[in-house]
Amino acid sequence: MTTIIGGIGTSHVPAVGAAIDHGKQEEPYWRSYFEKIQPAREWMASQRPDVCIVVYNDHASAFSLKLIPTFALGVATEFQPADEGYGPRQVPTVQGHPELAWHLAESLIGDEFDITIANEMDVDHGLTVPLSVMFGEPDAWPCRIIPLCVNVIQYPPPSGKRCFDLGRAIRRALDSYDGSDADSMKVAVFGTGGMSHQLQGERAGLINTDFDHAFMDELIAQPGVSCGRPHDEYIREAGSEGIELVMWFVMRGALDDHVDEVFRMHHVPTSNTSNGLLILQNAH
Ligand code: DHB
Ligand code: FE
């Protein structure tokens, strides 16, 4: 059995990664965003997780329209930052945790979540930006990472309820893990993507701050209800890329029914996307 130190919901805005990589944090456009996230980084540094399960989406980097797994679990020893057109981000290689990842695969598939097993999977901004948000610029990422990739690019994505139930199944897997390092293992679960944003078409640039806060409030207080929100409501209220938010339900499902809000941030502008960061812990 492992200890779950908390869940993190965060946007994965690629411009945030670029701002970090190119030393722009002190520039007027970026300064207030990076100031606001500082307490979240301090919380993470104080918690020192051993493993982070990062639920994220690939943006046609590791996968393409040739192959679209709904859920793909990375079981490799390492994952390389993907080349998204400008060369790979100069961030550390992501070190996996094959023993826990294979246990997750066995437990989830035994639990009737027929996930795809990925022995090789380059990770794009969907995964590396959330790591940069929470860990800054270390020489090596300070913990092992298990990537869990969700299709939210090609219709149809999984429902919020399916994601929430997957989170519950991940929790059962973490509770039954008995690897050699199980008793001392501290795990954090990331749900990434969102918040409201639309990158193309007539409504490009859409931001819905009221929706974003209501989403976070409901994620905390009544996830079993709000996971039933239909896809077209995300598109209408949160823009075409707002559907990435279903991944936050995987994180929420891995936590207890009652959680405490440790940290919340919402910031505009960072690029065209409404940027949110939420930390939850199981209630004491
Ligand atoms: C942006 C946001 C995304 O989620 C993404 O995948 C690509 C770009 C943006 O805000 O620019
Ligand atoms: Fe995205």
Short mmCIF file of C-alpha atoms and ligand atoms in Angstrom, two decimals:
data_model
loop_
_atom_site.label_atom_id
_atom_site.label_comp_id
_atom_site.label_asym_id
_atom_site.label_seq_id
_atom_site.Cartn_x
_atom_site.Cartn_y
_atom_site.Cartn_z
CA MET A 1 0.00 0.00 0.00
CA THR A 2 1.25 3.46 -0.91
CA THR A 3 0.49 6.85 0.62
CA ILE A 4 -1.29 9.39 -1.59
CA ILE A 5 0.04 12.82 -0.75
CA GLY A 6 -2.41 14.66 -2.99
CA GLY A 7 -3.81 15.46 -6.39
CA ILE A 8 -2.77 18.27 -8.69
CA GLY A 9 -4.94 19.72 -11.43
CA THR A 10 -3.04 21.92 -13.84
CA SER A 11 -3.16 23.43 -17.31
CA HIS A 12 -0.34 22.52 -19.70
CA VAL A 13 0.01 25.74 -21.69
CA PRO A 14 3.08 25.25 -23.95
CA ALA A 15 3.97 28.97 -23.74
CA VAL A 16 4.59 28.48 -20.00
CA GLY A 17 7.20 25.84 -20.85
CA ALA A 18 8.73 28.16 -23.43
CA ALA A 19 8.81 31.05 -20.92
CA ILE A 20 10.72 28.84 -18.46
CA ASP A 21 13.05 27.42 -21.11
CA HIS A 22 13.92 30.87 -22.43
CA GLY A 23 14.29 32.62 -19.05
CA LYS A 24 11.29 34.92 -19.43
CA GLN A 25 9.78 34.45 -15.95
CA GLU A 26 10.70 37.97 -14.87
CA GLU A 27 9.23 39.64 -17.93
CA PRO A 28 6.09 41.75 -17.23
CA TYR A 29 3.79 39.36 -19.14
CA TRP A 30 4.92 36.37 -17.07
CA ARG A 31 5.98 37.68 -13.65
CA SER A 32 2.61 37.60 -11.89
CA TYR A 33 1.83 34.07 -13.15
CA PHE A 34 5.11 32.69 -11.82
CA GLU A 35 4.66 34.55 -8.51
CA LYS A 36 1.20 33.05 -8.11
CA ILE A 37 2.37 29.45 -8.59
CA GLN A 38 5.29 29.76 -6.14
CA PRO A 39 3.30 28.42 -3.12
CA ALA A 40 2.33 25.34 -5.16
CA ARG A 41 6.00 24.67 -5.93
CA GLU A 42 6.85 25.08 -2.24
CA TRP A 43 4.08 22.64 -1.29
CA MET A 44 5.44 20.13 -3.80
CA ALA A 45 9.01 20.54 -2.56
CA SER A 46 7.86 19.95 1.03
CA GLN A 47 5.85 16.84 0.11
CA ARG A 48 8.67 15.10 -1.83
CA PRO A 49 6.62 12.45 -3.67
CA ASP A 50 8.48 9.32 -4.79
CA VAL A 51 6.19 8.76 -7.78
CA CYS A 52 3.83 11.00 -9.74
CA ILE A 53 1.17 9.44 -11.93
CA VAL A 54 0.67 12.10 -14.59
CA VAL A 55 -2.62 11.85 -16.47
CA TYR A 56 -2.07 13.91 -19.61
CA ASN A 57 -2.82 14.08 -23.29
CA ASP A 58 -0.57 13.69 -26.26
CA HIS A 59 -0.98 16.28 -29.05
CA ALA A 60 -0.13 14.10 -32.09
CA SER A 61 3.48 13.80 -30.88
CA ALA A 62 3.85 10.18 -29.71
CA PHE A 63 0.65 9.09 -31.43
CA SER A 64 -1.05 10.28 -34.61
CA LEU A 65 -4.32 9.64 -36.39
CA LYS A 66 -2.85 6.24 -37.34
CA LEU A 67 -3.24 4.98 -33.78
CA ILE A 68 -5.45 6.52 -31.10
CA PRO A 69 -5.44 4.71 -27.75
CA THR A 70 -8.11 6.03 -25.41
CA PHE A 71 -5.92 5.28 -22.37
CA ALA A 72 -2.20 4.41 -22.72
CA LEU A 73 -0.08 3.61 -19.66
CA GLY A 74 3.69 4.10 -19.87
CA VAL A 75 5.55 1.15 -18.32
CA ALA A 76 9.06 1.97 -19.63
CA THR A 77 12.11 2.86 -17.53
CA GLU A 78 12.30 6.25 -19.25
CA PHE A 79 10.40 8.57 -21.57
CA GLN A 80 12.03 11.16 -23.83
CA PRO A 81 10.68 14.70 -24.28
CA ALA A 82 9.02 14.78 -27.72
CA ASP A 83 10.05 16.92 -30.65
CA GLU A 84 6.95 19.06 -31.31
CA GLY A 85 8.44 20.91 -34.25
CA TYR A 86 11.10 23.07 -32.60
CA GLY A 87 13.25 20.22 -31.28
CA PRO A 88 12.60 18.53 -27.92
CA ARG A 89 12.34 20.78 -24.86
CA GLN A 90 15.66 20.84 -23.02
CA VAL A 91 14.18 19.28 -19.90
CA PRO A 92 15.36 16.14 -18.11
CA THR A 93 14.43 12.71 -19.39
CA VAL A 94 11.41 11.37 -17.51
CA GLN A 95 12.29 8.34 -15.36
CA GLY A 96 9.50 5.79 -15.07
CA HIS A 97 8.65 3.24 -12.38
CA PRO A 98 8.13 -0.03 -14.28
CA GLU A 99 7.31 -2.12 -11.21
CA LEU A 100 4.43 0.11 -10.10
CA ALA A 101 3.38 0.75 -13.71
CA TRP A 102 3.07 -2.99 -14.43
CA HIS A 103 1.14 -3.44 -11.20
CA LEU A 104 -1.19 -0.64 -12.34
CA ALA A 105 -1.62 -2.35 -15.72
CA GLU A 106 -2.42 -5.71 -14.11
CA SER A 107 -4.77 -4.23 -11.53
CA LEU A 108 -6.57 -1.90 -13.99
CA ILE A 109 -7.05 -4.56 -16.64
CA GLY A 110 -8.17 -7.02 -13.96
CA ASP A 111 -10.61 -4.27 -12.94
CA GLU A 112 -11.95 -4.19 -16.56
CA PHE A 113 -10.15 -1.00 -17.70
CA ASP A 114 -8.61 -2.33 -20.91
CA ILE A 115 -5.81 0.18 -21.22
CA THR A 116 -3.06 0.15 -23.83
CA ILE A 117 0.41 -0.70 -22.51
CA ALA A 118 3.14 1.58 -23.88
CA ASN A 119 6.76 0.40 -23.71
CA GLU A 120 7.87 3.48 -25.65
CA MET A 121 6.13 6.84 -25.57
CA ASP A 122 7.73 10.25 -26.09
CA VAL A 123 6.08 12.84 -23.86
CA ASP A 124 5.07 16.26 -25.18
CA HIS A 125 4.09 19.55 -23.50
CA GLY A 126 0.99 17.83 -22.10
CA LEU A 127 3.29 16.09 -19.61
CA THR A 128 6.47 18.15 -19.46
CA VAL A 129 4.81 21.54 -18.84
CA PRO A 130 2.93 20.30 -15.73
CA LEU A 131 6.28 18.98 -14.41
CA SER A 132 7.90 22.36 -15.06
CA VAL A 133 4.99 24.13 -13.37
CA MET A 134 5.35 22.07 -10.20
CA PHE A 135 9.11 21.39 -10.09
CA GLY A 136 10.71 24.37 -11.86
CA GLU A 137 14.02 23.69 -13.60
CA PRO A 138 15.86 20.86 -11.81
CA ASP A 139 18.82 19.02 -13.41
CA ALA A 140 16.79 15.83 -12.98
CA TRP A 141 13.08 15.46 -12.15
CA PRO A 142 12.98 14.74 -8.40
CA CYS A 143 10.75 11.65 -8.62
CA ARG A 144 9.69 8.80 -10.86
CA ILE A 145 6.86 9.52 -13.28
CA ILE A 146 4.23 7.15 -14.66
CA PRO A 147 2.60 8.70 -17.74
CA LEU A 148 -1.05 7.87 -18.38
CA CYS A 149 -2.07 9.27 -21.74
CA VAL A 150 -5.75 9.99 -22.50
CA ASN A 151 -7.20 10.68 -25.96
CA VAL A 152 -8.92 14.08 -25.86
CA ILE A 153 -7.79 15.06 -29.38
CA GLN A 154 -9.81 12.85 -31.72
CA TYR A 155 -13.55 12.57 -31.11
CA PRO A 156 -14.80 10.64 -29.19
CA PRO A 157 -12.85 11.22 -25.98
CA PRO A 158 -13.76 9.19 -22.88
CA SER A 159 -16.53 10.55 -20.67
CA GLY A 160 -15.84 12.39 -17.43
CA LYS A 161 -17.47 9.50 -15.59
CA ARG A 162 -15.19 6.96 -17.24
CA CYS A 163 -12.22 9.09 -16.20
CA PHE A 164 -13.53 9.38 -12.64
CA ASP A 165 -14.05 5.60 -12.46
CA LEU A 166 -10.54 5.07 -13.84
CA GLY A 167 -9.22 7.23 -11.01
CA ARG A 168 -11.08 5.05 -8.52
CA ALA A 169 -9.49 1.97 -10.09
CA ILE A 170 -6.05 3.60 -9.89
CA ARG A 171 -6.69 4.15 -6.19
CA ARG A 172 -7.53 0.46 -5.72
CA ALA A 173 -4.29 -0.41 -7.53
CA LEU A 174 -2.24 1.91 -5.32
CA ASP A 175 -3.88 0.44 -2.23
CA SER A 176 -2.99 -3.10 -3.30
CA TYR A 177 0.60 -2.41 -4.40
CA ASP A 178 3.02 -4.54 -2.40
CA GLY A 179 6.31 -3.92 -4.21
CA SER A 180 9.53 -3.75 -2.21
CA ASP A 181 9.21 0.04 -1.89
CA ALA A 182 5.45 0.10 -1.22
CA ASP A 183 5.35 0.99 2.45
CA SER A 184 7.52 4.07 2.14
CA MET A 185 6.15 5.19 -1.23
CA LYS A 186 4.49 8.60 -1.49
CA VAL A 187 2.42 9.12 -4.63
CA ALA A 188 0.91 12.23 -6.22
CA VAL A 189 -1.60 12.09 -9.06
CA PHE A 190 -1.74 14.83 -11.69
CA GLY A 191 -4.83 15.58 -13.79
CA THR A 192 -3.76 17.97 -16.53
CA GLY A 193 -5.05 20.04 -19.44
CA GLY A 194 -7.70 22.72 -19.67
CA MET A 195 -8.94 25.03 -18.44
CA SER A 196 -11.37 26.82 -20.76
CA HIS A 197 -9.75 27.41 -24.13
CA GLN A 198 -10.32 27.22 -27.84
CA LEU A 199 -7.36 27.37 -30.19
CA GLN A 200 -9.11 27.60 -33.54
CA GLY A 201 -12.24 28.75 -35.37
CA GLU A 202 -14.55 31.69 -34.78
CA ARG A 203 -14.40 31.44 -30.99
CA ALA A 204 -10.59 31.15 -30.77
CA GLY A 205 -9.38 32.78 -27.58
CA LEU A 206 -12.51 31.88 -25.59
CA ILE A 207 -11.96 32.14 -21.81
CA ASN A 208 -14.73 31.36 -19.30
CA THR A 209 -13.47 32.14 -15.79
CA ASP A 210 -16.87 31.50 -14.17
CA PHE A 211 -16.97 28.04 -15.71
CA ASP A 212 -13.40 27.31 -14.61
CA HIS A 213 -14.10 28.14 -10.95
CA ALA A 214 -17.41 26.27 -10.98
CA PHE A 215 -15.59 23.27 -12.47
CA MET A 216 -13.04 23.31 -9.63
CA ASP A 217 -15.72 23.83 -6.96
CA GLU A 218 -17.76 20.89 -8.26
CA LEU A 219 -14.66 18.71 -8.73
CA ILE A 220 -14.00 19.14 -5.02
CA ALA A 221 -17.53 18.91 -3.60
CA GLN A 222 -19.52 16.68 -5.94
CA PRO A 223 -17.28 14.94 -8.50
CA GLY A 224 -19.63 11.97 -8.79
CA VAL A 225 -22.27 14.38 -10.15
CA SER A 226 -20.15 16.79 -12.18
CA CYS A 227 -18.32 13.97 -13.97
CA GLY A 228 -21.64 13.44 -15.78
CA ARG A 229 -21.32 16.75 -17.66
CA PRO A 230 -21.73 15.90 -21.36
CA HIS A 231 -19.02 16.66 -23.92
CA ASP A 232 -21.10 19.26 -25.77
CA GLU A 233 -21.41 21.31 -22.57
CA TYR A 234 -17.60 21.51 -22.34
CA ILE A 235 -17.43 22.62 -25.95
CA ARG A 236 -20.14 25.27 -25.46
CA GLU A 237 -18.94 26.59 -22.09
CA ALA A 238 -15.19 25.88 -22.13
CA GLY A 239 -14.33 25.88 -25.84
CA SER A 240 -13.26 23.02 -28.07
CA GLU A 241 -10.06 22.30 -26.12
CA GLY A 242 -11.81 22.64 -22.75
CA ILE A 243 -12.60 18.93 -23.09
CA GLU A 244 -9.04 18.31 -21.80
CA LEU A 245 -10.58 18.91 -18.34
CA VAL A 246 -12.05 15.40 -18.23
CA MET A 247 -8.52 14.27 -17.25
CA TRP A 248 -8.85 16.09 -13.92
CA PHE A 249 -11.51 13.52 -12.96
CA VAL A 250 -8.92 10.73 -13.06
CA MET A 251 -6.93 12.61 -10.43
CA ARG A 252 -10.06 13.30 -8.36
CA GLY A 253 -11.15 9.66 -8.51
CA ALA A 254 -7.84 8.57 -6.95
CA LEU A 255 -8.53 10.71 -3.87
CA ASP A 256 -10.97 10.18 -1.01
CA ASP A 257 -14.61 11.34 -1.21
CA HIS A 258 -13.74 14.26 1.06
CA VAL A 259 -10.78 16.42 0.14
CA ASP A 260 -9.30 19.70 1.33
CA GLU A 261 -8.36 22.44 -1.10
CA VAL A 262 -4.70 23.20 -0.41
CA PHE A 263 -4.09 25.68 -3.21
CA ARG A 264 -5.97 27.30 -6.07
CA MET A 265 -4.76 29.63 -8.77
CA HIS A 266 -6.46 30.95 -11.87
CA HIS A 267 -4.60 33.27 -14.20
CA VAL A 268 -5.22 35.04 -17.49
CA PRO A 269 -3.39 35.62 -19.77
CA THR A 270 -0.93 32.87 -20.51
CA SER A 271 -1.18 32.48 -24.26
CA ASN A 272 -4.83 31.97 -25.30
CA THR A 273 -5.66 29.57 -22.51
CA SER A 274 -7.28 30.04 -19.16
CA ASN A 275 -4.63 28.75 -16.75
CA GLY A 276 -5.64 26.93 -13.58
CA LEU A 277 -3.74 25.13 -10.84
CA LEU A 278 -5.44 23.24 -8.03
CA ILE A 279 -3.95 21.10 -5.24
CA LEU A 280 -6.18 18.75 -3.25
CA GLN A 281 -5.40 16.49 -0.30
CA ASN A 282 -7.47 13.80 1.34
CA ALA A 283 -9.37 15.41 4.23
CA HIS A 284 -7.93 14.63 7.66
C1 DHB B 1 -2.24 26.06 -26.04
C2 DHB B 1 -2.95 25.30 -25.10
C3 DHB B 1 -2.96 23.93 -25.20
O1 DHB B 1 -3.65 23.13 -24.34
C4 DHB B 1 -2.27 23.31 -26.20
O2 DHB B 1 -2.26 21.97 -26.21
C5 DHB B 1 -1.58 24.05 -27.14
C6 DHB B 1 -1.57 25.43 -27.06
C7 DHB B 1 -2.20 27.54 -25.93
O3 DHB B 1 -2.75 28.09 -25.00
O4 DHB B 1 -1.55 28.18 -26.76
FE FE B 2 -3.53 20.99 -24.92
#
